[in-house]
XYZ file of C-alpha atoms in Angstrom:
330
model
C 71.755 68.386 110.508
C 74.282 70.985 109.337
C 77.932 71.520 110.235
C 78.455 74.877 111.905
C 80.560 77.309 109.856
C 83.822 78.497 111.480
C 82.614 82.113 111.297
C 80.110 81.445 114.050
C 82.436 79.818 116.514
C 82.018 76.031 115.974
C 85.371 74.792 114.799
C 84.973 71.042 115.373
C 83.882 69.231 112.175
C 81.718 66.878 114.224
C 79.759 69.689 115.854
C 76.138 69.501 114.683
C 73.757 72.425 115.025
C 71.004 71.486 117.446
C 69.431 74.907 117.020
C 69.868 77.801 114.631
C 70.391 80.385 117.317
C 73.361 78.637 118.890
C 74.873 78.703 115.389
C 75.173 82.484 115.458
C 75.423 83.097 119.191
C 79.106 84.043 119.114
C 78.563 86.422 116.218
C 75.528 88.239 117.602
C 76.462 88.133 121.266
C 72.875 87.292 122.256
C 71.192 84.409 124.081
C 69.269 82.043 121.815
C 66.283 80.099 123.077
C 64.530 78.507 120.072
C 65.372 75.086 118.665
C 64.758 75.637 114.953
C 67.115 73.813 112.596
C 68.868 76.054 110.032
C 67.114 76.048 106.639
C 68.975 74.806 103.583
C 68.694 77.848 101.327
C 70.157 81.321 101.480
C 66.739 82.981 101.739
C 65.742 80.431 104.344
C 68.748 81.495 106.398
C 67.865 85.141 105.862
C 64.226 84.660 106.891
C 65.154 82.801 110.063
C 67.707 85.442 111.035
C 65.177 88.183 110.326
C 62.476 86.483 112.402
C 64.483 86.523 115.611
C 66.957 89.403 115.111
C 64.899 92.428 114.156
C 67.537 94.727 115.701
C 69.887 93.949 112.791
C 69.826 96.049 109.624
C 68.857 94.411 106.324
C 72.491 94.524 105.195
C 73.662 92.813 108.392
C 71.028 90.090 108.028
C 72.095 89.445 104.431
C 75.718 89.350 105.560
C 75.097 86.766 108.307
C 72.864 84.685 106.032
C 75.547 84.571 103.324
C 78.262 83.220 105.618
C 75.834 80.821 107.320
C 74.624 79.478 103.976
C 78.084 78.985 102.423
C 79.540 77.523 105.658
C 83.097 78.189 104.499
C 84.646 81.551 105.344
C 87.381 81.429 102.711
C 84.935 80.440 99.980
C 82.300 82.991 101.074
C 84.792 85.861 101.208
C 86.513 84.800 97.979
C 83.287 84.656 95.965
C 82.012 87.929 97.391
C 85.329 89.730 96.798
C 85.659 88.603 93.193
C 82.029 89.337 92.299
C 82.253 92.822 93.837
C 85.424 93.551 91.892
C 83.987 92.422 88.555
C 80.589 94.075 88.979
C 81.967 97.452 89.972
C 84.918 97.456 87.565
C 82.895 96.712 84.450
C 79.805 98.455 85.779
C 81.743 101.709 86.234
C 83.414 101.290 82.826
C 80.130 100.904 80.928
C 79.072 104.580 81.203
C 82.387 105.646 79.691
C 81.902 103.228 76.781
C 78.496 104.823 76.211
C 79.972 108.341 76.436
C 82.701 107.416 73.923
C 79.991 106.412 71.445
C 78.223 109.795 71.558
C 79.602 112.731 69.588
C 77.966 115.165 72.044
C 80.630 114.450 74.663
C 83.555 114.879 72.270
C 83.871 118.505 73.370
C 84.925 117.216 76.792
C 87.392 114.647 75.477
C 90.917 115.676 76.496
C 92.512 114.132 73.402
C 89.526 114.702 71.136
C 91.154 113.185 68.052
C 91.666 109.816 69.782
C 88.309 108.251 70.608
C 88.629 104.477 71.154
C 86.707 102.236 68.777
C 84.418 99.452 69.986
C 86.940 96.908 68.699
C 89.705 98.500 70.797
C 87.481 98.460 73.841
C 86.516 94.826 73.249
C 90.167 93.769 72.861
C 90.978 95.648 76.063
C 88.075 94.013 77.927
C 89.237 90.513 76.911
C 92.772 91.214 78.119
C 91.521 92.632 81.422
C 89.192 89.670 81.989
C 92.052 87.251 81.379
C 94.144 89.157 83.906
C 91.331 89.115 86.452
C 90.905 85.341 86.277
C 94.578 84.363 86.054
C 96.303 87.004 88.204
C 93.803 88.680 90.509
C 91.560 85.727 91.360
C 94.344 83.723 93.107
C 95.289 86.829 95.112
C 91.662 87.385 96.086
C 91.426 83.780 97.264
C 94.437 84.281 99.545
C 93.002 87.520 100.880
C 90.744 86.031 103.581
C 93.391 83.909 105.389
C 95.855 86.814 105.306
C 93.272 89.297 106.520
C 92.098 86.967 109.308
C 95.687 86.488 110.440
C 96.062 90.280 110.733
C 92.826 90.617 112.682
C 90.362 91.781 110.011
C 86.783 91.498 111.249
C 84.053 89.773 109.247
C 81.428 89.800 111.997
C 78.581 92.143 112.834
C 77.657 94.813 113.754
C 79.131 96.832 110.916
C 81.394 99.772 111.796
C 79.934 103.258 111.998
C 79.978 105.492 108.890
C 82.462 107.828 110.580
C 84.885 104.960 111.261
C 84.728 103.857 107.629
C 85.155 107.417 106.321
C 88.295 108.255 108.267
C 89.877 104.850 107.603
C 89.209 105.063 103.856
C 90.683 108.584 103.786
C 93.857 107.198 105.389
C 93.960 104.342 102.863
C 93.763 106.814 99.972
C 96.779 108.702 101.332
C 98.768 105.521 102.014
C 98.002 103.953 98.637
C 98.777 107.169 96.773
C 102.269 107.174 98.307
C 102.772 103.522 97.346
C 101.474 104.102 93.828
C 103.641 107.178 93.233
C 106.814 105.396 94.355
C 106.350 102.207 92.355
C 104.737 103.817 89.331
C 107.688 106.199 89.043
C 110.077 103.262 89.427
C 108.279 101.437 86.600
C 109.183 104.314 84.283
C 112.878 103.525 84.709
C 114.121 102.275 81.323
C 114.541 98.509 81.876
C 111.423 98.222 84.052
C 109.381 100.272 81.614
C 110.282 98.044 78.673
C 109.836 94.802 80.592
C 106.710 95.653 82.614
C 105.018 99.032 82.293
C 105.044 99.499 78.514
C 101.929 97.337 78.137
C 99.860 99.811 80.147
C 100.980 102.631 77.854
C 99.717 100.903 74.727
C 96.908 103.473 74.760
C 98.323 106.998 74.634
C 94.750 108.264 75.009
C 93.346 106.146 77.849
C 89.731 105.085 78.367
C 87.897 103.654 81.367
C 88.334 99.948 80.634
C 92.099 100.423 80.306
C 92.542 101.215 84.007
C 93.712 97.638 84.697
C 95.170 96.960 81.258
C 98.665 96.030 82.456
C 101.170 93.217 82.680
C 100.632 90.591 85.406
C 103.697 91.857 87.286
C 102.397 95.427 87.309
C 98.964 94.258 88.430
C 100.579 92.493 91.386
C 102.909 95.385 92.289
C 100.382 98.219 92.177
C 97.449 96.064 93.291
C 99.453 94.986 96.323
C 99.433 98.593 97.524
C 95.645 98.738 97.310
C 95.255 95.649 99.496
C 98.322 95.842 101.749
C 97.754 99.390 103.031
C 94.486 98.464 104.802
C 95.964 95.152 105.965
C 98.957 97.011 107.411
C 96.590 99.408 109.162
C 94.679 96.441 110.577
C 97.846 94.706 111.767
C 98.898 97.785 113.767
C 95.519 98.972 115.043
C 93.471 95.770 115.146
C 90.524 97.832 113.967
C 89.255 97.126 110.459
C 86.123 95.504 109.101
C 86.050 93.770 105.739
C 83.064 95.936 104.720
C 85.301 99.018 105.020
C 87.841 97.184 102.888
C 85.228 96.500 100.208
C 84.055 100.112 100.110
C 87.657 101.291 99.886
C 88.425 98.966 96.954
C 85.261 100.031 95.114
C 86.136 103.720 95.542
C 89.707 103.060 94.405
C 88.374 101.247 91.331
C 86.120 104.207 90.554
C 89.064 106.589 90.933
C 91.285 104.540 88.612
C 88.584 104.154 85.952
C 87.629 107.838 86.058
C 91.304 108.863 85.868
C 91.624 106.795 82.688
C 88.327 108.008 81.213
C 89.964 110.674 79.050
C 87.295 113.276 79.834
C 87.458 116.623 81.598
C 84.106 118.069 82.693
C 83.251 121.364 84.423
C 82.018 119.247 87.338
C 85.208 117.144 87.587
C 86.252 116.663 91.202
C 89.604 118.454 90.933
C 87.756 121.739 90.308
C 86.456 121.482 93.881
C 89.453 119.695 95.433
C 92.583 121.220 93.832
C 94.817 118.463 95.258
C 92.753 115.720 93.563
C 94.441 114.256 90.467
C 91.658 113.266 88.090
C 91.561 112.538 84.372
C 93.345 115.690 83.206
C 96.320 114.787 85.428
C 96.598 111.173 84.283
C 95.713 111.766 80.648
C 98.827 113.909 80.259
C 100.869 111.075 81.732
C 99.648 108.718 79.008
C 100.080 111.293 76.278
C 103.606 112.395 77.250
C 104.816 109.145 78.928
C 106.398 111.130 81.756
C 105.458 112.837 85.013
C 102.144 112.799 86.910
C 102.890 109.477 88.606
C 100.420 109.748 91.499
C 97.125 107.909 91.540
C 94.709 110.034 93.566
C 96.434 113.231 94.662
C 98.792 115.803 93.149
C 101.035 116.585 96.095
C 103.819 114.032 95.537
C 104.259 115.137 91.921
C 104.314 118.755 93.078
C 106.726 118.227 95.981
C 109.120 115.981 94.039
C 108.946 118.099 90.880
C 107.481 115.426 88.606
C 104.300 117.320 87.841
C 103.640 117.652 84.110
C 101.188 120.490 83.604
C 101.425 123.856 81.799
C 101.889 125.594 85.166
C 104.596 123.152 86.216
C 106.465 123.583 82.920
C 106.253 127.361 83.294
C 107.555 127.094 86.850
C 110.509 124.965 85.726
C 111.371 127.380 82.938
C 111.339 130.219 85.467
C 113.711 128.277 87.719
C 116.080 127.625 84.826
C 116.100 131.289 83.819
C 116.742 132.328 87.401
C 119.538 129.788 87.769
C 121.102 130.965 84.510
C 121.043 134.584 85.639
C 122.627 133.622 88.964
C 125.343 131.679 87.137
C 126.052 134.598 84.771
C 126.255 136.987 87.736
C 128.761 134.779 89.497
C 130.928 134.613 86.381
């Protein structure tokens, strides 16, 4: 006999599952007729779900089996969230470590004289891992209760690709605004010295250094990544945790690629001129000023904090024009 997990509608601790199908009836919205007891392993759960729910996709069956096997929503979501973050963060960083080790790619290195050594990358990885376990893990564990309170869905079916695409696009815009505002604030003298200076230890960034930052900065900027979707969910009541996961993975990829230190002919900003990319953020690390946005260039352009050759030329032109106007008035 197994206690029914809260995800599937049985909230009373004394409620015993008399049949597997009643366990997931609320989730699937179907009528269950068999009286098979739930198996005790993850793959047992998956096989039983597959046997009687062929209309579900493989991903949906795995999803249901995971929550049914763990039987604790907070634990299931917490483990899955942390593992996804670690796998994709370090998995996306590994190719850049490999690229840094090959002289062939040096021609594409923005600051070609500053290639990080393996020791530097190892020291960075240790610091980031410590931050993940001491700062990010507690936040991840609190994510499920907060998300559930705001109406985030963890059930099936999964949302349509179109729904996920337009929501993630909105999250990118929202988070970019958050990041610009607080990143620029962190460059104010006292805040820079107390908080943000750690992130600028590497004037020539590399992929692993994307989350090399003080615990306070990790919480401030990371809060924007998580709170923007949660805010959307609170107002619309329409967000699935799978969309949240895909959004976080894409945001991780963006941050790591922006810190990679490489500019390729195929870099995304060549096709999307408003995309920031590595050339935009590398200058920020090299000059310690300007280019505060995370994903897009428009806030730096509109608020005149862009630091590029074109922007510097534009500012010089404005100064010359203002000087001529002043001389004319005199």
